[in-house]
Coordinates of C-alpha atoms and ligand atoms in Angstrom, one line a residue:
X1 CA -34.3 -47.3 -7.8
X2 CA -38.1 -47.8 -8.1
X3 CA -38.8 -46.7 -4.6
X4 CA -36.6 -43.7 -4.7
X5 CA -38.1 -42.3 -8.0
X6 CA -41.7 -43.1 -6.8
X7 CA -40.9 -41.2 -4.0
X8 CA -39.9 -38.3 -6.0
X9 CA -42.9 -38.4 -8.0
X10 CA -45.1 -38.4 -5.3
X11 CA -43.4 -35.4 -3.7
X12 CA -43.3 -33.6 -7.2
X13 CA -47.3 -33.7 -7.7
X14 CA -47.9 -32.4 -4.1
X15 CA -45.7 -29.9 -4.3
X16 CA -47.2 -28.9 -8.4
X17 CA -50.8 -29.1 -6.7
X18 CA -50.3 -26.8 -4.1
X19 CA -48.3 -24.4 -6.5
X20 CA -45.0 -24.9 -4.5
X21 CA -42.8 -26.3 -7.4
X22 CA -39.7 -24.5 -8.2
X23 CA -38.5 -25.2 -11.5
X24 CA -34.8 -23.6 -13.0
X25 CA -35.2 -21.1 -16.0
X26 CA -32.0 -20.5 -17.8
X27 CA -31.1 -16.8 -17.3
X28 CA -28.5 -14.9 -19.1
X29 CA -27.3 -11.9 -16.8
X30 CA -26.2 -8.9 -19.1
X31 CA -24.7 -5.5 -17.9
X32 CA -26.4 -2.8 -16.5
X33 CA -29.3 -5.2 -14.8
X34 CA -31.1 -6.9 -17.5
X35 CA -31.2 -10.3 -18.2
X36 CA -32.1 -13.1 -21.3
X37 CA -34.5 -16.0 -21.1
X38 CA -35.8 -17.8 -23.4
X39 CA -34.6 -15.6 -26.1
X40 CA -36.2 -12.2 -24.3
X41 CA -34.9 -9.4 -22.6
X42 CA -36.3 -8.4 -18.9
X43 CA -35.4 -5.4 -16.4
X44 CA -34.6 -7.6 -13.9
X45 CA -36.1 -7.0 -10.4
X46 CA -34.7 -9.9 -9.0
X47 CA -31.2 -9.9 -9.0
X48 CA -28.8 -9.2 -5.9
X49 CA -26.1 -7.7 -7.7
X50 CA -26.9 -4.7 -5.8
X51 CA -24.6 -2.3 -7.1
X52 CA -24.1 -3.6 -10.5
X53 CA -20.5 -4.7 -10.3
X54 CA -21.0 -8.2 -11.0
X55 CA -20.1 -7.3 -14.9
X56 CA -17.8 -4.2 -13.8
X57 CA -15.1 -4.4 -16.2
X58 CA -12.6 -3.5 -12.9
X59 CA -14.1 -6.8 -11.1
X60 CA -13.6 -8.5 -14.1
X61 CA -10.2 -7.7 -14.9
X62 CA -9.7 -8.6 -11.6
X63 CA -10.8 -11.6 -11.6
X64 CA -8.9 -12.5 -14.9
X65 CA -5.5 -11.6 -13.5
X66 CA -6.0 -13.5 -10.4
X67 CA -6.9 -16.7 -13.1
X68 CA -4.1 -16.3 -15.3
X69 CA -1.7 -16.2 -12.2
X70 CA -3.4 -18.5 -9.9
X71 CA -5.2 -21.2 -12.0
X72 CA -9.2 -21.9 -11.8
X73 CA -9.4 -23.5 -8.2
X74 CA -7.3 -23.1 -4.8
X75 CA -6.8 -27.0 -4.5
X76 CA -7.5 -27.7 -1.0
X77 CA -9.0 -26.6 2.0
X78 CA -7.1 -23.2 3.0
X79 CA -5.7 -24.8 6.5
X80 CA -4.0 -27.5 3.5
X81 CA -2.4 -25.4 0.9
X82 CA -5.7 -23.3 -0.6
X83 CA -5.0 -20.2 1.5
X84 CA -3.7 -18.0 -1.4
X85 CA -2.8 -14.5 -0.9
X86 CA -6.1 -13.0 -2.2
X87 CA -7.5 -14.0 1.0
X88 CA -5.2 -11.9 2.8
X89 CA -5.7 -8.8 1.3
X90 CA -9.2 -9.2 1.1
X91 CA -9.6 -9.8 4.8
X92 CA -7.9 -7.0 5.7
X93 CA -10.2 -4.6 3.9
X94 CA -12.9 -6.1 4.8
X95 CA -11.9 -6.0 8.3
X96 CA -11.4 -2.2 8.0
X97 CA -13.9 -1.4 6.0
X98 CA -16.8 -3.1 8.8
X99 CA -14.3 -2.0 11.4
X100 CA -13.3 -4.6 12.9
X101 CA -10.5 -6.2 14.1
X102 CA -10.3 -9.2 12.2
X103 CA -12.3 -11.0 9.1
X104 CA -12.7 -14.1 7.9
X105 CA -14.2 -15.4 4.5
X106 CA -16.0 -18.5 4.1
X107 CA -17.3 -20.4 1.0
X108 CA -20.8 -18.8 0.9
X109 CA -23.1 -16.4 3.0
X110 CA -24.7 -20.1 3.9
X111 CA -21.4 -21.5 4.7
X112 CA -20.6 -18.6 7.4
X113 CA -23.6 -19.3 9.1
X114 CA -23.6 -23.3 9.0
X115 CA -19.3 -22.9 10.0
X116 CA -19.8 -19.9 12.9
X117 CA -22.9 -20.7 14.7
X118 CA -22.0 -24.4 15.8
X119 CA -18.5 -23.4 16.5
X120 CA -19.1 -20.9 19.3
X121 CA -22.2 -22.6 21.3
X122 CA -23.8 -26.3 21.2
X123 CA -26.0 -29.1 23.3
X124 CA -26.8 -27.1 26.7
X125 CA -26.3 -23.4 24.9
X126 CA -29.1 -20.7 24.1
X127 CA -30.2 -19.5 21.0
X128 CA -32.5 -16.7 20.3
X129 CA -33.7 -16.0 16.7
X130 CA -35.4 -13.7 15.1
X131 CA -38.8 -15.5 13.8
X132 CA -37.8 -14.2 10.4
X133 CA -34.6 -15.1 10.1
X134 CA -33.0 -16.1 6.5
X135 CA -33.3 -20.4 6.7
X136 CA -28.9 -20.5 6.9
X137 CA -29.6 -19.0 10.3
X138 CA -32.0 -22.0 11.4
X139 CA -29.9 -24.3 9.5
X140 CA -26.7 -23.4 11.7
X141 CA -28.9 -22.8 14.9
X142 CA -29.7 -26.2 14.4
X143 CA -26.7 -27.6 13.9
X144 CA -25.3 -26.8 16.9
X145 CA -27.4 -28.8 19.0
X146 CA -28.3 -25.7 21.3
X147 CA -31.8 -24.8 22.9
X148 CA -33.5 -22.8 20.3
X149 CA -36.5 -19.8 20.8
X150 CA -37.6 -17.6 18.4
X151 CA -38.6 -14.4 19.0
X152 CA -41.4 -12.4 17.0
X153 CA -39.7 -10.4 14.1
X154 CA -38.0 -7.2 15.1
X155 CA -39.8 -7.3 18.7
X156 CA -37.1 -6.1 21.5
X157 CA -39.1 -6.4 24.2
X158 CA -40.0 -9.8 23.5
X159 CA -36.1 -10.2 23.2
X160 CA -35.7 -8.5 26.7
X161 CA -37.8 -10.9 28.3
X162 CA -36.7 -14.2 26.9
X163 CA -32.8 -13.0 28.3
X164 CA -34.6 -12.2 31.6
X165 CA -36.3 -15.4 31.7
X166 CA -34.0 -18.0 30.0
X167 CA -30.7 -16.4 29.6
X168 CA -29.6 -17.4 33.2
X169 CA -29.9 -21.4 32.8
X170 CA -27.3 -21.7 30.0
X171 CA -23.7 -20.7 30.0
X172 CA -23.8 -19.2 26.8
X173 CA -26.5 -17.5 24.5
X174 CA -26.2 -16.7 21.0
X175 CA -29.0 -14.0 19.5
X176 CA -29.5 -14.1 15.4
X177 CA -31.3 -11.8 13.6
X178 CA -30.7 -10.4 9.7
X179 CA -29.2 -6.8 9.4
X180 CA -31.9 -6.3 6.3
X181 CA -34.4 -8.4 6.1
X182 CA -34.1 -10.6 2.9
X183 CA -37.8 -11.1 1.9
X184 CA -39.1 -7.9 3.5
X185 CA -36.3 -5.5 3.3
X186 CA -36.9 -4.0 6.9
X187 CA -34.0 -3.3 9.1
X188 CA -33.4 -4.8 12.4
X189 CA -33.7 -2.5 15.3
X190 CA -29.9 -2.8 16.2
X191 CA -29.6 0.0 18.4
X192 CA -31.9 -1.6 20.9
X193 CA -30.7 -5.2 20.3
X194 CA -26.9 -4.4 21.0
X195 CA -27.0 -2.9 24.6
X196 CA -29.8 -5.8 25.5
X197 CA -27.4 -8.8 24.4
X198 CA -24.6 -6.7 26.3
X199 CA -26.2 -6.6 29.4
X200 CA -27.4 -10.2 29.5
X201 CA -23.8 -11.7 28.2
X202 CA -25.8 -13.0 25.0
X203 CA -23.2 -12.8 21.8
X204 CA -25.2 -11.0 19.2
X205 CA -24.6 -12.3 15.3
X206 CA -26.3 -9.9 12.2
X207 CA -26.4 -11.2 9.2
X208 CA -26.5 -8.1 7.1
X209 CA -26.7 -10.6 3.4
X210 CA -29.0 -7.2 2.3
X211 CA -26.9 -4.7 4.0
X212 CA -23.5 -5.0 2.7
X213 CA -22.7 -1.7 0.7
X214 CA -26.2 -0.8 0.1
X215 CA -27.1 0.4 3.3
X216 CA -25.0 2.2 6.7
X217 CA -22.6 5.1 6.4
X218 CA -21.0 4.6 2.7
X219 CA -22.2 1.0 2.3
X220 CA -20.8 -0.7 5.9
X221 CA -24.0 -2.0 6.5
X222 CA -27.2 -2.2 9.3
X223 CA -24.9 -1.4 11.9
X224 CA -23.8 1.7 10.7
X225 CA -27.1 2.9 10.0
X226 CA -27.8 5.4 12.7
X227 CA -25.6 8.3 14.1
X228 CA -23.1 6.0 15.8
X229 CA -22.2 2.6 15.2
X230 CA -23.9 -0.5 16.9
X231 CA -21.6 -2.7 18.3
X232 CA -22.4 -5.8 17.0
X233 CA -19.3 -8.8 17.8
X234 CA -20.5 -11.2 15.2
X235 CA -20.5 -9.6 11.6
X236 CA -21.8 -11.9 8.9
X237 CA -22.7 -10.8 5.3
X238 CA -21.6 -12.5 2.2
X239 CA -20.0 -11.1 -0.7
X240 CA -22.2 -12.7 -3.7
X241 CA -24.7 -9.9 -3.4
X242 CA -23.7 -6.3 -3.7
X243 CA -20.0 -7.4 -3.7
X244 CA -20.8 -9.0 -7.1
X245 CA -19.1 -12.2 -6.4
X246 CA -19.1 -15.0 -4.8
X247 CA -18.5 -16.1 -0.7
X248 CA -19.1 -15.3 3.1
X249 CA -17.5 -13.2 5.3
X250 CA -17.6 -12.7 9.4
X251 CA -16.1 -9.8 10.7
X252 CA -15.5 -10.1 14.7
X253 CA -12.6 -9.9 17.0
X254 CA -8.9 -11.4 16.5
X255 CA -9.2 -14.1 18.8
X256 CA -12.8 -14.9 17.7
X257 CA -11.4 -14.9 14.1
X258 CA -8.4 -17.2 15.1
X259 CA -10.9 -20.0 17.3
X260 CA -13.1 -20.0 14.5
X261 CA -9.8 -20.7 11.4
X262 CA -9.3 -24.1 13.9
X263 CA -13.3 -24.9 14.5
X264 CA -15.5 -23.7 11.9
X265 CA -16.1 -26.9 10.0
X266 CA -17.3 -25.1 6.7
X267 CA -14.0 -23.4 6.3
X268 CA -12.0 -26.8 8.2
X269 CA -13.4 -29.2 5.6
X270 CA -14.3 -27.4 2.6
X271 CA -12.1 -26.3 -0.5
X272 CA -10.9 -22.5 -1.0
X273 CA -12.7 -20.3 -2.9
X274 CA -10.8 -19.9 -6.4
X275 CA -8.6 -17.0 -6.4
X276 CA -10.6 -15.2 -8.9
X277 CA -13.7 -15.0 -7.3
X278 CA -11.9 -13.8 -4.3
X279 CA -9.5 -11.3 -6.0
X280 CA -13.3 -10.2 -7.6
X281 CA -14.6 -9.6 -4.6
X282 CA -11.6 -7.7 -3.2
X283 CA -11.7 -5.2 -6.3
X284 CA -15.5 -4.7 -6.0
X285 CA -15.1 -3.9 -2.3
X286 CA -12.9 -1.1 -3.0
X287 CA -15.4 0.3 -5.5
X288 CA -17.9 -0.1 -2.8
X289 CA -15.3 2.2 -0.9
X290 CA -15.0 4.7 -3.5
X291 CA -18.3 5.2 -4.6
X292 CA -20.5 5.3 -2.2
X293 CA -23.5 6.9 -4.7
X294 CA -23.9 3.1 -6.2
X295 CA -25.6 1.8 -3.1
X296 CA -27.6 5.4 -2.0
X297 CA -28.8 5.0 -5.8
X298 CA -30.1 1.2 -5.0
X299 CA -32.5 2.4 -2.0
X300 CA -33.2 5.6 -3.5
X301 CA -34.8 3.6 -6.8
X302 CA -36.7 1.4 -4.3
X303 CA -38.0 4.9 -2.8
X304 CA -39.1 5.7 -5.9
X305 CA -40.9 2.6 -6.3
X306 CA -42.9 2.5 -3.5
X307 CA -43.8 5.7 -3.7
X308 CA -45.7 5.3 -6.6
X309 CA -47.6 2.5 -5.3
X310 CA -48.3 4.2 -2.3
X311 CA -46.4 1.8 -0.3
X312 CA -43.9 2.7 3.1
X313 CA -41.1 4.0 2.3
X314 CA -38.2 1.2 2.1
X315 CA -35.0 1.8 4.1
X316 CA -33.0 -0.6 1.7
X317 CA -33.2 -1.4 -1.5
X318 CA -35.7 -4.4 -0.8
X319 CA -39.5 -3.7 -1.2
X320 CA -41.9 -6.7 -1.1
X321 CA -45.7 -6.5 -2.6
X322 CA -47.9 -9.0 -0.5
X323 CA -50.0 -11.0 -2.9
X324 CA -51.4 -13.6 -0.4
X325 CA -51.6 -17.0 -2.5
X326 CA -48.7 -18.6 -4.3
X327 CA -51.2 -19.0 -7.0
X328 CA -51.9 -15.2 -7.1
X329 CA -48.4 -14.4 -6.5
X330 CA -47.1 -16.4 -9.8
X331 CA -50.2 -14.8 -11.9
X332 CA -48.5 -11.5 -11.0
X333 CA -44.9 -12.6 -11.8
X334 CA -46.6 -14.0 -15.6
X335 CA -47.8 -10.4 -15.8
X336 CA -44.9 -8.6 -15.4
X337 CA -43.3 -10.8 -17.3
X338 CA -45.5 -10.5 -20.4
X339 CA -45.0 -6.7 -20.2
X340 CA -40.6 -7.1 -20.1
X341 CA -40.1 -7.1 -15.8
X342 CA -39.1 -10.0 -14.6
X343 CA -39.9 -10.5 -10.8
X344 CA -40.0 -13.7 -9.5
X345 CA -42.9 -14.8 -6.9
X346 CA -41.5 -15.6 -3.5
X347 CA -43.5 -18.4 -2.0
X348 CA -43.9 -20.8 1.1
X349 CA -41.1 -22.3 2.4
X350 CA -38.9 -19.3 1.8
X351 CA -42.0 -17.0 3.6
X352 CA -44.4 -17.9 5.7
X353 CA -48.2 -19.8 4.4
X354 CA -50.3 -16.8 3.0
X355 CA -47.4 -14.2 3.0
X356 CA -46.5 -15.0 -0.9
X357 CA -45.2 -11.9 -2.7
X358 CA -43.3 -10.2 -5.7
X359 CA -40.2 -9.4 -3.8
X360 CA -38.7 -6.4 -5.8
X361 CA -34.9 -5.5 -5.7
X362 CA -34.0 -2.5 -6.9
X363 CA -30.1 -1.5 -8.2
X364 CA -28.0 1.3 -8.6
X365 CA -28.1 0.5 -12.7
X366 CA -32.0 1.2 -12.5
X367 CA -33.6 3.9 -15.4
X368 CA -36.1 5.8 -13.6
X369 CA -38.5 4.9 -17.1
X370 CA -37.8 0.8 -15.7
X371 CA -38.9 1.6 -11.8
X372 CA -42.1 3.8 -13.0
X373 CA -43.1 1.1 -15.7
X374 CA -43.1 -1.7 -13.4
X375 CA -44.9 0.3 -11.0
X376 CA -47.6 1.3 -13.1
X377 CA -47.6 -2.7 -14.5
X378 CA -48.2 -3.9 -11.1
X379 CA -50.7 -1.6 -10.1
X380 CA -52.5 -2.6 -13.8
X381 CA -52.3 -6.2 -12.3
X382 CA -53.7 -5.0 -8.8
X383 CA -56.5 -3.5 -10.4
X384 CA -57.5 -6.1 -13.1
X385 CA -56.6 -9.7 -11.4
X386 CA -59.2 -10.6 -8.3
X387 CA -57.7 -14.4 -8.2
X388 CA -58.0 -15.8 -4.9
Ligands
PLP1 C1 -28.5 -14.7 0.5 C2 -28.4 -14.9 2.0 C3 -27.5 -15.7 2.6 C4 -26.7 -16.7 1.7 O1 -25.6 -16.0 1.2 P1 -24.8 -16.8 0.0 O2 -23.5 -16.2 -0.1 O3 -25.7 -16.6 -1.2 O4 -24.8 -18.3 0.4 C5 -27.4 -15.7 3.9 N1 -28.2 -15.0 4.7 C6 -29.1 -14.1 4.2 C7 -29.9 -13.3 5.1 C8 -29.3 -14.1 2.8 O5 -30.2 -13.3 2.3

């Protein structure tokens, strides 16, 4: 269609002009956190495989038996006949792992969101959000057709006063925020969140994407952070980061869990995972269990990091270096790259105008030579580059 391709062209060359074009580079992931493009090897800094078990011979075996035995796709939806016995297992240790009562795992980290949020409120609800909050969050808060208000990042006593003011006209209230923050790698302030949404009656849902076996007593995320557990009722986190795989996951209550197998419309209407990305994930979460150091290695590498640059000490293994301009921000991405670190500029609409950054995740397979060399490249680039 002429129309439809003019239309696509015209989009394009905006989005090339104001240096918002995304293109797809063909990367090779190789063990221990490097990967290939174009026929060169990085140290990757952008990678979510946390806790290197993405190539983990253990996961992969896994995920080879589960093949052999189960075939390459689960067939249907898992309320048809795509609710093979992987699921089981790995839903009960997940459930006890975060503990919970009950968990459920969805197609994607995305998925979760999009399924759980419009299942549990809609037109005539109240949902608050963190102003921050990873764009599956909006997409699902959208979705459900409630009243939405966002509240500045991290701020509780903004929070406070919005269930003071608002909570009272709507029969339910949903409150969203991120565990770890996903472009900023700062942790919600849970412990003040929880008892707030208890006393209003406002459900509280943490998305802990970041979280997940990196961060919280032996990897069980934001909510485990501090001396005692927060009580948060709706767990979400997704298992394609530091699990190494590939899905969603919300851990909440049985009866939560069993309204959500009948009403989520992600998991109603959407195919299984295959059984080896799920038996994958199972295996890599009892690594997770058994060795805790992986994740305490992850932050303790961003720690490093930041402390060369002088910059606050991270509390996951997420640190971001504000660059201001997209344009600035992808000149210090082609300068890391030309020295072997690959770190790809995050840009508007993923953060907000202005905020444009190198967003620098750090894993457990690290060499403290990689972390110092990139720091000492950036700072190089700091000095040297006054773009705008
Ligand atoms: C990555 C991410 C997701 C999406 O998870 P997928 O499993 O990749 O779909 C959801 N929420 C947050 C905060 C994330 O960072």
């Amino acid at each position: 269609m002429r129309s439809l391709d003019d239309f696509a062209h015209a989009k394009l060359s905006e989005l090339e002009h104001r240096s918002l074009r995304r293109r797809l580079r063909t990367t090779h992931r190789v063990p221990e956190g490097r990967v290939e493009r174009d026929g060169r090897s990085f140290v990757s800094f952008s990678c979510n495989d946390y806790l290197n078990l993405a190539h983990d011979p253990r996961v992969r075996e896994a995920a080879t038996r589960a093949l052999h035995r189960q075939g390459a796709g689960a067939g249907a939806s898992r309320l048809v006949t795509g609710n093979h016995d992987e699921y089981d297992a790995l839903e009960r240790a997940l459930a006890h792992f975060k503990g919970s009562e009950a968990a459920m795992v969805f197609g994607s980290g995305y998925l979760a969101n999009l399924g759980v949020i419009p299942a549990l409120v809609g037109p005539g609800d109240l949902v608050l959000l963190d102003e921050w909050c990873h764009a599956c969050l909006f997409a699902g808060a959208k979705l459900s057709g409630a009243t939405l208000r966002r509240f500045a990042h991290n701020d509780a006593r903004e929070l406070r006063a919005l269930l003071h003011d608002e909570r009272p006209a709507y029969p339910r209230c949903l409150v969203l925020t991120e565990g770890v923050f996903s472009m900023d790698g700062d942790l919600a302030p849970l412990a003040e969140m929880a008892p707030l949404c208890e006393t209003h009656d406002a459900w509280l849902l943490v998305d802990d994407a970041h979280g997940f076996g990196v961060v919280g007593a032996g990897g069980r995320g934001s909510a485990h952070v501090g001396d005692a557990p927060v009580r948060v009722p709706l767990q979400v986190g997704t298992l394609s980061k530091a699990g190494g795989s590939y899905g969603g996951y919300l851990c909440a209550s049985a009866v939560v869990v069993e309204l959500l197998h009948s009403r989520a419309r992600t998991g109603v209407y959407s195919t299984g995972l295959p059984p080896a990305t799920v038996a994958a994930a199972r295996q890599a979460l009892e690594i997770i269990e058994d060795e805790p150091w992986r994740g305490e290695r992850a932050v303790a590498q961003a720690q490093a990091f930041a402390a060369c640059l002088g910059l606050p000490r991270p509390q996951s293994a997420i640190v971001p270096v504000l660059l201001g301009s997209a344009r600035r921000s992808l000149a210090a991405s082609a300068f890391l790259e030309e020295r072997g670190f690959l770190v790809v500029a995050i840009r508007p609409p993923t953060v907000p105008e202005d905020t444009s950054r190198l967003r620098f995740a750090f894993h457990s397979a690290h060499r403290p030579e990689d972390v110092v060399g990139a720091a000492e490249a950036l700072k190089l680039f700091l000095a040297g580059y006054a773009g705008p």
